[in-house]
CSV table of C-alpha atoms in Angstrom, one decimal:
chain,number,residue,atom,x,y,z
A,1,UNK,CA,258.8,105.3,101.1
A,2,UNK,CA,259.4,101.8,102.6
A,3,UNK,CA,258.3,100.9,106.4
A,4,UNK,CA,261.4,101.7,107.8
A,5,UNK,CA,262.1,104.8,106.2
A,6,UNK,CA,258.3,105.9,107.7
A,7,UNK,CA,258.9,104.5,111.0
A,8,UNK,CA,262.1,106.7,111.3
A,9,UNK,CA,260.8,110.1,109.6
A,10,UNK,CA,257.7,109.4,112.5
A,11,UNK,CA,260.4,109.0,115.4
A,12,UNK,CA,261.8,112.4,114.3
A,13,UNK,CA,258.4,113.8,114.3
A,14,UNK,CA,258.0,112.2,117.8
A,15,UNK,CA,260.7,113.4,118.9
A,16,UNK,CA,260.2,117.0,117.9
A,17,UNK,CA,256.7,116.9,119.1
A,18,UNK,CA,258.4,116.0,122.5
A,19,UNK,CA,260.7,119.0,122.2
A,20,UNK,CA,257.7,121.8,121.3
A,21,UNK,CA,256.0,119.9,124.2
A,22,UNK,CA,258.2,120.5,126.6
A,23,UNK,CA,259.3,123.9,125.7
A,24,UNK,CA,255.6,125.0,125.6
A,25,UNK,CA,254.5,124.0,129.0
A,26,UNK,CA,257.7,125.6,130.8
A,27,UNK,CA,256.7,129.0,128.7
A,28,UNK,CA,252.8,128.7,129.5
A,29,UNK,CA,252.9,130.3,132.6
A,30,UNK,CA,254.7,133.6,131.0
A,31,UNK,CA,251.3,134.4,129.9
A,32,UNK,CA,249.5,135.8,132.8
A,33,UNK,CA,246.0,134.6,132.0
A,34,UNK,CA,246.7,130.9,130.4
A,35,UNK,CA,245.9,131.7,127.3
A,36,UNK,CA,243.3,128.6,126.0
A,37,UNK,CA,244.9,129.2,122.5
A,38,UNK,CA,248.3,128.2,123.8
A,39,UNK,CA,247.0,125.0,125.9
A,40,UNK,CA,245.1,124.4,122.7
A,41,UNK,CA,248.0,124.0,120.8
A,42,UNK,CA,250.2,122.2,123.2
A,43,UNK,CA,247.4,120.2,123.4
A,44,UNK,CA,247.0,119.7,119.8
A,45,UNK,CA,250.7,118.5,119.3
A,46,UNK,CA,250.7,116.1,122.7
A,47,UNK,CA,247.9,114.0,120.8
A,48,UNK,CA,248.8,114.5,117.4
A,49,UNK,CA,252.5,112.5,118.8
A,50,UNK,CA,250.5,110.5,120.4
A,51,UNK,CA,248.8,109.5,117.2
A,52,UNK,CA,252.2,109.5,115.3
A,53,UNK,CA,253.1,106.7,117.9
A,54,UNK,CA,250.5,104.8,116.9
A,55,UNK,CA,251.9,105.4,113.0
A,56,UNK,CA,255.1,104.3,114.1
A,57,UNK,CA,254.1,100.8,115.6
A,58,UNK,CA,251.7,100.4,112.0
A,59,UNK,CA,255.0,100.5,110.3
A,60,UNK,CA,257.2,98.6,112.7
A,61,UNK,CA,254.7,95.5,112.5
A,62,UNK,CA,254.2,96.0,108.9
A,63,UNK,CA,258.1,95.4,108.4
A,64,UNK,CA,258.1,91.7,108.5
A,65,UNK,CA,254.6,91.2,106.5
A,66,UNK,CA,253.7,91.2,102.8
A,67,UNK,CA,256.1,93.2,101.1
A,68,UNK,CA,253.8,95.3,98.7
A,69,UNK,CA,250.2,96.5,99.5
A,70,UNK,CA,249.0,99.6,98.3
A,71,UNK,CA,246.5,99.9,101.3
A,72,UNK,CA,249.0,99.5,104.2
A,73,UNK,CA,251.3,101.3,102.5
A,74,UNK,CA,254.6,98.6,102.6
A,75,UNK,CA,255.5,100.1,99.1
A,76,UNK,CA,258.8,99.5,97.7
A,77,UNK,CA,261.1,102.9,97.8
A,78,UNK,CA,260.1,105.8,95.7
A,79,UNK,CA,262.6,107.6,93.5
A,80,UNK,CA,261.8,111.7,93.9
A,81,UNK,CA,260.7,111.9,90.5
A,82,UNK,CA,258.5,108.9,91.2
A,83,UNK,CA,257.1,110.7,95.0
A,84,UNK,CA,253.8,111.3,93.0
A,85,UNK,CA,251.1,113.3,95.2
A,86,UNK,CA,248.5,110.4,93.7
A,87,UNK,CA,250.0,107.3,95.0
A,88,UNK,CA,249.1,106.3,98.8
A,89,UNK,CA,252.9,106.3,99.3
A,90,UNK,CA,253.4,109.9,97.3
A,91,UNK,CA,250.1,111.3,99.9
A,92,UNK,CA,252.4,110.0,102.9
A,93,UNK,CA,255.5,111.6,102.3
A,94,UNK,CA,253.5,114.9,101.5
A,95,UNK,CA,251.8,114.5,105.0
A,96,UNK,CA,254.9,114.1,106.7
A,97,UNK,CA,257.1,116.4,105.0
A,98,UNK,CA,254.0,118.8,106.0
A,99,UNK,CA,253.6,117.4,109.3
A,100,UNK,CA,257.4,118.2,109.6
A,101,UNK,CA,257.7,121.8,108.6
A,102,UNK,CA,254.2,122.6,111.0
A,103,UNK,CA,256.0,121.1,113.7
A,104,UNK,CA,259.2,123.2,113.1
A,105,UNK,CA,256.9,126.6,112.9
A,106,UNK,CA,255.6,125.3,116.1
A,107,UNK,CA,258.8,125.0,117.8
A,108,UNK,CA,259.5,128.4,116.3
A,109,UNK,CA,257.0,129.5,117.6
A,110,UNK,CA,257.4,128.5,121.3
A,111,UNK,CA,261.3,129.6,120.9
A,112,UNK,CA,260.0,132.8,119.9
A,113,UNK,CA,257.6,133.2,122.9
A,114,UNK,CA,260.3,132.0,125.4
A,115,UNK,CA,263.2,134.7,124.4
A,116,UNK,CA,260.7,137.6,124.0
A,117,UNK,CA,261.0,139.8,126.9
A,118,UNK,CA,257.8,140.4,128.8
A,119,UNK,CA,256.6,143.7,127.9
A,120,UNK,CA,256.6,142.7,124.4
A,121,UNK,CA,255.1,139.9,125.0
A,122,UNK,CA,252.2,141.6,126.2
A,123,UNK,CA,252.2,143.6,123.0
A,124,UNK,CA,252.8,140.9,120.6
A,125,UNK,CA,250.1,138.6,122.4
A,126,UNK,CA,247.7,138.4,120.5
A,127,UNK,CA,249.9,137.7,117.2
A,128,UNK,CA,251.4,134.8,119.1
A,129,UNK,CA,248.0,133.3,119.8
A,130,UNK,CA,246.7,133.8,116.0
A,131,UNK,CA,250.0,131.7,115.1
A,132,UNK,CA,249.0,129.1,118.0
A,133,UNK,CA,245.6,128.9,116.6
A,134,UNK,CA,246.5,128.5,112.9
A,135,UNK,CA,249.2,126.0,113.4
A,136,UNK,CA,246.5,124.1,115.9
A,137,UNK,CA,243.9,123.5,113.0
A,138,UNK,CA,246.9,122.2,110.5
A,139,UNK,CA,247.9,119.5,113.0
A,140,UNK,CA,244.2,118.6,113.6
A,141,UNK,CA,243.5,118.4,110.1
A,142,UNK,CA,247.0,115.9,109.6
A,143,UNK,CA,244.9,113.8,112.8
A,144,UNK,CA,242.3,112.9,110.7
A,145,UNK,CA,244.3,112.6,107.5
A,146,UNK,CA,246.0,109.7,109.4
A,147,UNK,CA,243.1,108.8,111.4
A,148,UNK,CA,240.9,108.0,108.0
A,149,UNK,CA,243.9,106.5,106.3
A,150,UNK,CA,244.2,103.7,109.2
A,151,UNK,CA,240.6,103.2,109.2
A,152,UNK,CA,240.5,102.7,105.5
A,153,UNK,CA,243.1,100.6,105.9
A,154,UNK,CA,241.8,98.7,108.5
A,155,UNK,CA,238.3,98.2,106.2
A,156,UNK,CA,240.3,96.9,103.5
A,157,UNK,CA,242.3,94.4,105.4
A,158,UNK,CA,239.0,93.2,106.9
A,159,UNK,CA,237.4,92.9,103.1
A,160,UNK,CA,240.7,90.7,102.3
C-alpha cells in the first residue's frame, strides 16, 4: 500500500468512526441505567479515530519524503498476491482491513440497538453489552498495534 492509498483507507475509517460515534451517543440514553459497557465502547472507538488521525497525518507527511522505507512504511504498491501478512506493508493492510470490518460490526451494532423496540431491548440487553464489550477489546488491541508500530518507527528513525 503506498501513502496515499493509507491516508485514504484511514479517512474512511475516520469517517465511519464518526458515524458509530454519533449514532451511539444519541442511542445511549435508551438504556435506562448507562450501561459502562456501552460508554466503554463509544469510548473506545472516539480514541481509537482519534489515533487513526494521527495515522493519517504519518502518511500525509510521509508523501513527499523518501520514497521506500520499510520502517515508515512508504512502500511501493502491493499486488494482492504480493499483500503478504510478513511484510510491514502486508501487517498494515491486514490491520486495516480488520480495523474496517470491527468498525462495521460496531455500526451494526449501534443500528441494531437504535431500531430495537424497547421491551426487547430490555430482553436482549445483556447480549448487546457482550457485543459492546468484545468489539471494545479488538479496537484496543488495533490501539497498540498502531501505537507500537509508530514507536518502533519512531526508534528507528532516531537510530538513522
Amino acid at each position: 500500500m503506498d501513502p496515499l492509498s493509507i491516508t485514504a483507507s484511514v479517512a474512511g475509517l475516520i469517517t465511519l468512526a464518526g458515524v458509530i460515534i454519533s449514532k451511539g451517543f444519541q442511542i445511549s440514553d435508551r438504556f435506562t441505567n448507562t450501561e459502562k459497557e456501552l460508554n466503554s465502547l463509544l469510548n473506545e472507538v472516539s480514541s481509537f479515530s482519534g489515533l487513526l488521525v494521527g495515522v493519517q497525518s504519518h502518511f500525509e507527511q510521509h508523501q513527499a519524503s523518501t520514497p521506500f522505507s520499510i520502517y515508515s512504511l512508504n512502500l511501493p504498491r502491493l499486488s494482492e498476491r504480493d499483500q503478504s501478512p510478513t511484510t510491514p506493508a502486508g501487517h498494515l493492510y491486514t490491520a486495516l482491513n480488520d480495523c474496517k470490518s470491527i468498525l462495521e460490526d460496531v455500526k451494526r451494532l449501534v443500528e441494531k440497538i437504535s431500531i430495537t423496540p424497547s421491551f426487547q431491548l430490555v430482553l436482549r440487553r445483556e447480549v448487546f453489552l457482550k457485543e459492546a464489550v468484545k468489539h471494545a477489546a479488538k479496537l484496543e488491541r488495533y490501539k497498540s498495534f498502531f501505537i507500537l508500530a509508530f514507536q518502533i518507527n519512531s526508534w528507528y528513525e532516531r537510530l538513522n
